[in-house]
């Protein structure tokens, strides 16, 4: 009876440490990852000694990394990657390659060599995704220029982690047997790994969606959760048996389901397990650190953290400036991406466990990564006053202030372009109290000459929306003239102001589907209704009665809405049967030399002659 009690006690210690440390770090404006890390350090062998064997939890805690990669795969929808392909390929690849090369060169000068050097350089080139996204969300800067480019870099890093984790064990295998066996002796292992990846991809493409549709018909929530866990753990175990990273299997499974109708359901089912197990993983990393080694090498750790952040800030700043970003936004993006990423705590212990790094060296590098994550949010907060001082000193004050003192409309209209002006007329005709914001100063001044009150503010910023009264508004109408800005504002407004009804302008069908994916129930395409009205008037001009033209217009509208909903659920090419299409009569590609004859008519004529002959014969007999 003592063993279950000790397990229960250890679980209580783990949960208690997490509940105390994580909120404390969050309230201080720091990452929850650091909270888990410090909590593990405190209760581990080098702290209070409540956990004596840090490695005992490691194999169980690594499930958190597996689930984290599965969720990343779910988020990487092919359509999303295609829309950001330019920033991903330019900024993501450049940041990753250049950072890795420069860090590897610095490590080589310090005497590091081999696959261990590559593991450390890759780990340090990564950025802290959780910290960066949290800061962008708090600032409402996800839709800003530097926010989009920073997100593209983080996206590429998340993609790059997966193959690196997969090949890292192969590095160790090659390094350990390079002198004796060589490459050719491992062809069977490489072939088995490739076959496992191919099998998982094919199963994900052809079996997963039918499997989940079948389970959904059972209408049992717990079965869907069990199936989600089965999928993640089964794909991870398949890759592990094939000699690759377990996280690779989970990532491929998530990627195969990225465009599935069950994506949101699976993400919701996995999220509680992912968060808790990932926290347990970071705690196990903290428990595995030796504080004696950290104290003995504290100057080197501090210098390494400062040097790493300085190098990454300078490099990313140059890249963003080369991408024609302004000075202030380039500084913000560079500071945002300067801390080492959470996967440093995955890669460095893995490299140590497979013999690429010594244990004490891995501890030092892990401490450097943790210190950059501690300094990063602090530096990001300090840089804003410095940028404001620079702006004041250079005399680049905005020509209009953000002042929302009397903004109390029940409707918040974002954007006062050609579309927003017409929408605003409808609200004013209904005698509704409206707050309109726009960031085009010339547009605001023009509106003022016609007697319209338009507030200056960037609708892509969460603090601006709050100041403009979005929390009190019953309706938020997104009418901006920028496709990407409209999507970013819609997603941010849906999350931050769930009580308001969200209405958004869509530029075309693809944009409407994107907005629906972000939570907008019925986007309004700017040309759709005008095109229907145009078609209706054309039918009347052709002589059709007005009520009949109205019926045809309504039929087209009804079919289009049904098709749009099916496209949202089934993909872009769904609902083709709802379209009115031209019936085409097949024609030969090459004109025949002789005129064709109707053989059916010839057969009919011959039949009539035969009947006539038979009739005459009957009469004569």
Coordinates of C-alpha atoms in Angstrom, one line a residue, residues 75-573:
X75 CA -2.3 24.1 -37.4
X76 CA -0.2 23.9 -40.5
X77 CA -3.0 23.9 -43.1
X78 CA -1.7 23.8 -46.7
X79 CA -3.8 26.9 -47.6
X80 CA -2.3 28.8 -44.7
X81 CA 1.3 27.8 -45.7
X82 CA 0.6 28.8 -49.3
X83 CA -0.7 32.3 -48.3
X84 CA 2.5 32.9 -46.3
X85 CA 4.9 31.1 -48.6
X86 CA 6.9 34.2 -49.6
X87 CA 7.6 35.3 -46.0
X88 CA 8.2 31.7 -44.9
X89 CA 10.7 31.0 -47.7
X90 CA 12.5 34.3 -47.5
X91 CA 12.6 35.3 -43.8
X92 CA 12.1 31.8 -42.3
X93 CA 14.8 30.1 -44.3
X94 CA 17.2 33.1 -44.1
X95 CA 16.9 33.4 -40.3
X96 CA 17.3 29.7 -39.7
X97 CA 20.3 29.1 -42.0
X98 CA 22.2 32.3 -41.2
X99 CA 21.6 32.0 -37.4
X100 CA 22.6 28.3 -37.5
X101 CA 25.8 29.0 -39.5
X102 CA 26.9 32.0 -37.3
X103 CA 26.2 30.1 -34.0
X104 CA 28.0 27.0 -35.3
X105 CA 31.0 29.1 -36.3
X106 CA 31.1 30.6 -32.8
X107 CA 30.9 27.2 -31.2
X108 CA 33.6 25.8 -33.6
X109 CA 35.9 28.6 -32.5
X110 CA 35.3 27.5 -28.9
X111 CA 36.3 24.0 -29.7
X112 CA 33.1 22.1 -30.4
X113 CA 32.9 19.7 -33.3
X114 CA 30.7 17.1 -34.9
X115 CA 27.0 16.4 -34.7
X116 CA 26.9 17.8 -31.2
X117 CA 27.8 21.2 -32.6
X118 CA 25.0 20.9 -35.2
X119 CA 22.5 20.1 -32.4
X120 CA 23.4 23.1 -30.3
X121 CA 23.5 25.5 -33.3
X122 CA 20.1 24.3 -34.4
X123 CA 18.6 24.6 -30.9
X124 CA 19.9 28.1 -30.4
X125 CA 18.8 29.3 -33.8
X126 CA 15.2 28.5 -32.9
X127 CA 13.0 31.2 -31.2
X128 CA 10.5 30.8 -28.4
X129 CA 7.2 30.3 -30.2
X130 CA 5.1 30.4 -27.0
X131 CA 6.7 33.6 -25.7
X132 CA 6.6 35.4 -29.1
X133 CA 2.9 34.5 -29.9
X134 CA 1.9 35.5 -26.4
X135 CA 3.5 38.9 -26.7
X136 CA 2.0 39.5 -30.2
X137 CA -1.4 38.6 -28.8
X138 CA -1.1 40.9 -25.8
X139 CA 0.0 43.8 -28.1
X140 CA -2.7 43.1 -30.7
X141 CA 0.2 43.0 -33.2
X142 CA -0.5 39.7 -34.9
X143 CA -1.8 41.5 -38.0
X144 CA 1.0 44.1 -38.1
X145 CA 3.8 43.9 -40.6
X146 CA 6.4 42.7 -38.1
X147 CA 3.9 40.4 -36.5
X148 CA 3.2 38.6 -39.8
X149 CA 6.9 38.3 -40.7
X150 CA 7.8 37.1 -37.2
X151 CA 5.0 34.5 -37.4
X152 CA 6.3 33.3 -40.7
X153 CA 9.8 32.8 -39.1
X154 CA 8.2 30.9 -36.2
X155 CA 6.2 28.8 -38.6
X156 CA 9.2 27.7 -40.5
X157 CA 11.1 26.9 -37.3
X158 CA 8.2 24.7 -36.1
X159 CA 8.3 22.9 -39.5
X160 CA 12.1 22.5 -39.4
X161 CA 12.1 21.0 -35.9
X162 CA 10.3 17.9 -37.1
X163 CA 12.9 16.6 -39.6
X164 CA 15.7 17.6 -37.3
X165 CA 14.3 15.6 -34.4
X166 CA 13.8 12.7 -36.8
X167 CA 17.4 12.6 -38.1
X168 CA 19.2 13.4 -34.8
X169 CA 19.2 9.8 -33.7
X170 CA 20.6 8.8 -37.1
X171 CA 23.5 11.3 -36.5
X172 CA 24.3 9.4 -33.3
X173 CA 24.0 6.0 -35.1
X174 CA 26.3 7.1 -37.9
X175 CA 28.7 8.6 -35.5
X176 CA 29.0 5.5 -33.3
X177 CA 29.4 3.1 -36.2
X178 CA 31.2 5.2 -38.8
X179 CA 34.6 3.6 -38.3
X180 CA 33.3 0.0 -38.5
X181 CA 30.2 -0.4 -40.6
X182 CA 29.8 2.7 -42.7
X183 CA 26.7 3.9 -44.4
X184 CA 25.7 0.9 -46.4
X185 CA 25.1 -1.3 -43.4
X186 CA 22.2 0.9 -42.3
X187 CA 20.3 0.8 -45.6
X188 CA 17.8 -1.6 -44.2
X189 CA 17.1 0.7 -41.2
X190 CA 16.8 3.7 -43.6
X191 CA 14.5 1.8 -45.8
X192 CA 12.3 0.7 -42.9
X193 CA 12.1 4.3 -41.7
X194 CA 11.1 5.5 -45.2
X195 CA 8.5 2.8 -45.5
X196 CA 7.0 3.7 -42.1
X197 CA 6.7 7.4 -43.1
X198 CA 5.1 6.4 -46.4
X199 CA 2.6 4.1 -44.7
X200 CA 1.6 6.8 -42.2
X201 CA 1.1 9.3 -45.0
X202 CA -1.1 6.9 -47.0
X203 CA -3.1 5.9 -43.9
X204 CA -3.6 9.6 -43.1
X205 CA -4.7 10.5 -46.6
X206 CA -7.2 7.6 -47.2
X207 CA -8.2 6.1 -43.8
X208 CA -8.3 8.8 -41.1
X209 CA -11.2 10.9 -42.3
X210 CA -13.5 7.9 -42.9
X211 CA -12.4 6.5 -39.5
X212 CA -13.4 9.7 -37.6
X213 CA -16.7 10.0 -39.6
X214 CA -17.6 6.5 -38.5
X215 CA -16.8 7.3 -34.9
X216 CA -18.7 10.6 -35.0
X217 CA -21.9 8.7 -35.9
X218 CA -21.6 6.9 -32.5
X219 CA -22.2 10.3 -30.9
X220 CA -19.9 9.5 -27.9
X221 CA -17.5 12.3 -26.9
X222 CA -15.3 10.0 -24.9
X223 CA -14.7 7.7 -27.9
X224 CA -13.6 10.7 -30.0
X225 CA -11.1 11.6 -27.3
X226 CA -9.9 8.1 -27.0
X227 CA -9.5 7.9 -30.8
X228 CA -7.5 11.2 -30.8
X229 CA -5.1 9.8 -28.2
X230 CA -4.9 6.5 -30.1
X231 CA -4.0 8.3 -33.3
X232 CA -1.2 10.4 -31.6
X233 CA 0.3 7.6 -29.6
X234 CA 0.0 5.0 -32.4
X235 CA 1.7 7.2 -35.0
X236 CA 4.4 8.1 -32.5
X237 CA 5.1 4.5 -31.6
X238 CA 5.2 3.6 -35.3
X239 CA 8.0 6.1 -35.9
X240 CA 9.8 5.1 -32.8
X241 CA 9.8 1.4 -33.9
X242 CA 11.2 2.5 -37.3
X243 CA 14.1 4.2 -35.6
X244 CA 12.9 7.8 -36.1
X245 CA 11.6 10.4 -33.7
X246 CA 8.2 9.7 -32.1
X247 CA 7.3 13.3 -32.5
X248 CA 7.7 12.9 -36.3
X249 CA 4.8 10.4 -36.4
X250 CA 2.5 12.7 -34.4
X251 CA 3.4 15.6 -36.6
X252 CA 2.6 13.7 -39.8
X253 CA -0.7 12.6 -38.3
X254 CA -1.6 16.1 -37.5
X255 CA -0.6 17.4 -40.9
X256 CA -2.8 14.8 -42.6
X257 CA -5.8 16.0 -40.6
X258 CA -5.1 19.8 -41.0
X259 CA -7.8 20.2 -43.6
X260 CA -10.2 17.7 -42.0
X261 CA -13.6 18.6 -40.6
X262 CA -12.5 17.1 -37.3
X263 CA -9.5 19.3 -36.8
X264 CA -11.0 21.6 -34.2
X265 CA -12.6 18.7 -32.3
X266 CA -9.3 16.8 -32.2
X267 CA -7.4 19.9 -31.1
X268 CA -9.9 20.5 -28.3
X269 CA -9.6 16.8 -27.2
X270 CA -5.8 16.8 -27.2
X271 CA -5.3 20.3 -25.6
X272 CA -5.7 19.4 -21.9
X273 CA -3.3 16.4 -22.2
X274 CA -0.9 18.4 -24.3
X275 CA -0.6 21.3 -21.9
X276 CA -0.2 19.2 -18.8
X277 CA 2.3 16.7 -20.3
X278 CA 4.3 19.4 -22.0
X279 CA 4.5 21.2 -18.6
X280 CA 5.6 17.9 -17.0
X281 CA 8.3 17.6 -19.7
X282 CA 9.7 21.1 -19.0
X283 CA 9.7 20.3 -15.3
X284 CA 11.6 17.1 -15.9
X285 CA 14.2 19.1 -17.8
X286 CA 14.5 21.5 -14.9
X287 CA 14.8 18.6 -12.5
X288 CA 17.6 17.1 -14.6
X289 CA 19.8 20.2 -14.3
X290 CA 22.7 20.3 -11.8
X291 CA 22.8 23.6 -10.0
X292 CA 26.4 22.9 -9.0
X293 CA 27.4 22.9 -12.6
X294 CA 25.4 26.1 -13.2
X295 CA 27.0 27.9 -10.3
X296 CA 30.5 26.9 -11.4
X297 CA 29.9 28.2 -14.9
X298 CA 27.7 31.2 -14.2
X299 CA 29.9 33.8 -15.9
X300 CA 30.1 31.6 -19.1
X301 CA 26.3 31.0 -19.0
X302 CA 25.5 34.7 -18.6
X303 CA 28.0 35.7 -21.3
X304 CA 26.6 33.0 -23.6
X305 CA 23.0 34.2 -23.1
X306 CA 23.9 37.9 -23.8
X307 CA 26.1 36.9 -26.8
X308 CA 23.4 34.7 -28.3
X309 CA 20.6 37.3 -28.0
X310 CA 22.9 40.0 -29.4
X311 CA 23.8 37.9 -32.4
X312 CA 20.1 37.0 -33.2
X313 CA 18.9 40.6 -32.7
X314 CA 21.5 42.0 -35.1
X315 CA 20.8 39.3 -37.7
X316 CA 17.0 39.5 -37.6
X317 CA 17.1 43.3 -37.6
X318 CA 19.2 43.3 -40.8
X319 CA 16.8 40.7 -42.4
X320 CA 13.7 42.7 -41.6
X321 CA 15.2 46.0 -42.8
X322 CA 16.2 44.2 -46.0
X323 CA 12.5 43.3 -46.3
X324 CA 11.6 47.0 -46.2
X325 CA 10.3 47.1 -42.7
X326 CA 10.7 50.3 -40.7
X327 CA 13.3 50.8 -38.1
X328 CA 10.9 50.5 -35.1
X329 CA 9.1 47.4 -36.4
X330 CA 12.5 45.8 -37.3
X331 CA 13.7 46.3 -33.7
X332 CA 10.5 44.9 -32.3
X333 CA 10.7 41.8 -34.5
X334 CA 14.4 41.2 -33.8
X335 CA 13.8 41.4 -30.0
X336 CA 10.8 39.2 -30.3
X337 CA 12.7 36.4 -32.0
X338 CA 16.0 36.7 -29.9
X339 CA 15.3 34.2 -27.1
X340 CA 16.1 30.5 -27.7
X341 CA 13.1 28.3 -28.4
X342 CA 11.3 25.8 -26.2
X343 CA 12.6 23.0 -28.3
X344 CA 16.1 23.7 -27.1
X345 CA 14.9 21.8 -23.9
X346 CA 14.0 18.9 -26.2
X347 CA 17.0 18.9 -28.5
X348 CA 19.8 19.4 -25.9
X349 CA 18.7 16.6 -23.5
X350 CA 18.1 14.3 -26.5
X351 CA 21.6 15.0 -27.8
X352 CA 23.0 14.2 -24.4
X353 CA 21.0 11.0 -24.1
X354 CA 22.3 9.6 -27.4
X355 CA 25.9 10.6 -26.7
X356 CA 26.3 13.7 -28.9
X357 CA 26.9 15.9 -25.9
X358 CA 28.3 15.4 -22.5
X359 CA 25.8 15.8 -19.6
X360 CA 27.5 18.8 -18.0
X361 CA 27.8 20.6 -21.4
X362 CA 24.1 20.0 -22.1
X363 CA 23.2 21.5 -18.7
X364 CA 25.2 24.6 -19.4
X365 CA 23.6 25.1 -22.8
X366 CA 20.1 24.5 -21.4
X367 CA 20.8 27.1 -18.7
X368 CA 21.8 29.6 -21.5
X369 CA 18.6 28.9 -23.4
X370 CA 16.5 29.4 -20.2
X371 CA 18.3 32.7 -19.4
X372 CA 17.5 34.1 -22.9
X373 CA 13.9 33.2 -22.4
X374 CA 14.0 35.1 -19.1
X375 CA 15.7 38.2 -20.7
X376 CA 13.6 38.2 -23.8
X377 CA 10.2 39.5 -22.5
X378 CA 12.0 42.0 -20.2
X379 CA 14.0 43.4 -23.2
X380 CA 10.8 43.6 -25.3
X381 CA 9.2 45.8 -22.6
X382 CA 12.2 48.0 -22.2
X383 CA 12.6 48.6 -26.0
X384 CA 9.2 50.3 -26.3
X385 CA 10.1 53.4 -24.3
X386 CA 13.4 53.6 -26.2
X387 CA 11.5 53.6 -29.5
X388 CA 9.1 56.2 -28.3
X389 CA 12.0 58.4 -27.2
X390 CA 13.6 58.0 -30.6
X391 CA 10.4 58.9 -32.4
X392 CA 10.0 62.1 -30.3
X393 CA 13.6 63.0 -30.8
X394 CA 13.4 62.7 -34.6
X395 CA 10.1 64.6 -34.6
X396 CA 8.1 61.8 -36.2
X397 CA 5.0 62.2 -34.2
X398 CA 1.8 61.0 -35.8
X399 CA -0.2 63.9 -37.3
X400 CA -3.3 62.6 -35.6
X401 CA -3.8 61.2 -32.1
X402 CA -5.8 58.2 -31.0
X403 CA -8.5 59.7 -28.8
X404 CA -11.6 57.7 -28.1
X405 CA -13.0 59.7 -25.2
X406 CA -16.6 60.0 -26.5
X407 CA -16.6 56.7 -28.5
X408 CA -19.6 54.8 -27.1
X409 CA -21.4 53.4 -30.1
X410 CA -23.4 50.2 -30.0
X411 CA -21.9 49.4 -33.4
X412 CA -18.2 49.6 -34.1
X413 CA -17.3 50.0 -37.8
X414 CA -13.7 49.3 -38.7
X415 CA -12.7 51.0 -42.0
X416 CA -14.3 54.0 -43.7
X417 CA -13.4 53.2 -47.3
X418 CA -15.9 52.9 -50.2
X419 CA -17.5 49.8 -48.5
X420 CA -17.6 51.2 -44.9
X421 CA -19.2 54.5 -46.0
X422 CA -22.2 52.7 -47.4
X423 CA -22.5 50.4 -44.4
X424 CA -22.3 53.5 -42.1
X425 CA -25.2 55.1 -44.1
X426 CA -27.4 52.1 -43.3
X427 CA -26.7 52.4 -39.5
X428 CA -27.2 56.2 -39.5
X429 CA -30.5 55.8 -41.4
X430 CA -31.7 53.4 -38.7
X431 CA -30.6 56.1 -36.1
X432 CA -28.1 53.8 -34.5
X433 CA -25.1 55.1 -32.4
X434 CA -22.0 54.2 -34.4
X435 CA -18.3 54.4 -33.7
X436 CA -16.1 54.4 -36.9
X437 CA -12.4 54.0 -36.9
X438 CA -9.9 54.2 -39.7
X439 CA -6.1 54.6 -39.9
X440 CA -6.0 56.6 -43.2
X441 CA -5.5 60.2 -42.0
X442 CA -6.5 61.6 -45.4
X443 CA -9.7 59.6 -45.4
X444 CA -10.6 60.9 -41.9
X445 CA -10.0 64.5 -42.9
X446 CA -12.1 64.1 -46.0
X447 CA -14.9 62.5 -44.0
X448 CA -14.8 65.5 -41.5
X449 CA -15.4 68.0 -44.3
X450 CA -18.7 66.1 -45.0
X451 CA -19.7 66.1 -41.4
X452 CA -18.7 62.6 -40.5
X453 CA -17.0 61.7 -37.2
X454 CA -14.3 59.1 -37.8
X455 CA -11.7 58.2 -35.1
X456 CA -8.1 57.6 -35.9
X457 CA -6.9 54.1 -35.0
X458 CA -5.4 50.9 -36.3
X459 CA -8.1 48.2 -36.1
X460 CA -5.4 45.5 -36.1
X461 CA -4.4 46.5 -32.6
X462 CA -6.3 45.0 -29.7
X463 CA -5.7 48.0 -27.4
X464 CA -7.2 50.3 -30.1
X465 CA -10.3 48.1 -30.4
X466 CA -10.7 48.1 -26.6
X467 CA -10.3 51.9 -26.4
X468 CA -12.8 52.3 -29.2
X469 CA -15.5 50.5 -27.2
X470 CA -15.4 47.0 -28.7
X471 CA -16.1 45.4 -25.4
X472 CA -19.4 47.4 -25.1
X473 CA -20.4 47.1 -28.8
X474 CA -23.3 44.8 -29.8
X475 CA -22.0 44.5 -33.4
X476 CA -18.5 44.8 -34.8
X477 CA -18.4 45.4 -38.6
X478 CA -15.0 44.8 -40.3
X479 CA -15.1 46.8 -43.5
X480 CA -11.4 47.5 -44.1
X481 CA -10.0 47.5 -47.7
X482 CA -7.1 45.1 -46.8
X483 CA -7.7 41.4 -47.2
X484 CA -5.1 40.2 -44.7
X485 CA -6.0 42.9 -42.2
X486 CA -9.6 42.0 -42.4
X487 CA -8.8 38.3 -41.5
X488 CA -6.5 39.3 -38.7
X489 CA -9.0 41.7 -37.2
X490 CA -11.9 39.2 -37.5
X491 CA -10.0 36.5 -35.7
X492 CA -8.8 38.8 -33.0
X493 CA -12.2 40.3 -32.4
X494 CA -13.9 36.9 -32.2
X495 CA -11.5 35.8 -29.5
X496 CA -11.3 39.0 -27.5
X497 CA -15.0 40.1 -27.8
X498 CA -17.1 36.9 -27.9
X499 CA -20.3 38.7 -26.8
X500 CA -20.4 41.0 -29.9
X501 CA -21.8 39.8 -33.2
X502 CA -19.1 39.9 -35.8
X503 CA -19.8 40.8 -39.4
X504 CA -17.0 41.0 -41.9
X505 CA -16.5 42.1 -45.5
X506 CA -15.0 39.4 -47.8
X507 CA -13.2 40.3 -51.0
X508 CA -14.0 37.0 -52.8
X509 CA -15.0 33.4 -52.3
X510 CA -11.6 32.3 -51.1
X511 CA -11.4 35.1 -48.6
X512 CA -15.0 34.3 -47.4
X513 CA -13.9 30.7 -46.7
X514 CA -10.9 32.0 -44.8
X515 CA -13.1 34.3 -42.6
X516 CA -15.5 31.4 -42.0
X517 CA -12.5 29.3 -40.8
X518 CA -11.6 32.1 -38.4
X519 CA -15.1 32.2 -36.8
X520 CA -17.1 34.6 -39.0
X521 CA -20.4 32.9 -39.6
X522 CA -21.6 34.7 -42.7
X523 CA -19.0 36.9 -44.5
X524 CA -20.4 39.4 -47.0
X525 CA -18.7 39.3 -50.4
X526 CA -18.5 42.9 -51.6
X527 CA -19.4 42.1 -55.2
X528 CA -21.9 39.2 -54.8
X529 CA -25.1 41.1 -54.1
X530 CA -24.3 43.8 -56.7
X531 CA -23.7 41.1 -59.3
X532 CA -27.0 39.4 -58.5
X533 CA -28.8 42.8 -58.8
X534 CA -27.0 43.4 -62.1
X535 CA -28.0 40.0 -63.4
X536 CA -31.6 40.5 -62.4
X537 CA -31.8 43.9 -64.2
X538 CA -30.3 42.3 -67.3
X539 CA -33.1 39.6 -67.3
X540 CA -35.8 42.3 -67.0
X541 CA -34.1 44.1 -69.9
X542 CA -34.4 40.9 -71.9
X543 CA -38.2 41.0 -71.4
X544 CA -38.6 38.6 -68.4
X545 CA -41.3 39.6 -65.8
X546 CA -39.8 41.1 -62.6
X547 CA -41.2 38.5 -60.3
X548 CA -39.7 35.7 -62.4
X549 CA -36.4 37.4 -62.4
X550 CA -36.5 37.7 -58.6
X551 CA -37.1 34.0 -58.3
X552 CA -34.1 33.2 -60.5
X553 CA -31.9 35.7 -58.5
X554 CA -33.0 34.1 -55.2
X555 CA -32.3 30.6 -56.6
X556 CA -28.8 31.6 -57.5
X557 CA -28.3 33.1 -54.1
X558 CA -29.7 30.0 -52.3
X559 CA -27.5 27.6 -54.3
X560 CA -24.4 29.8 -53.7
X561 CA -24.9 29.8 -49.9
X562 CA -25.3 26.1 -49.9
X563 CA -22.2 25.6 -52.0
X564 CA -20.2 28.0 -49.7
X565 CA -21.2 26.0 -46.6
X566 CA -20.2 22.7 -48.3
X567 CA -16.9 24.2 -49.4
X568 CA -16.2 25.2 -45.8
X569 CA -16.8 21.6 -44.6
X570 CA -15.6 19.5 -47.6
X571 CA -13.0 21.6 -49.5
X572 CA -12.8 24.2 -52.3
X573 CA -14.2 21.8 -55.0

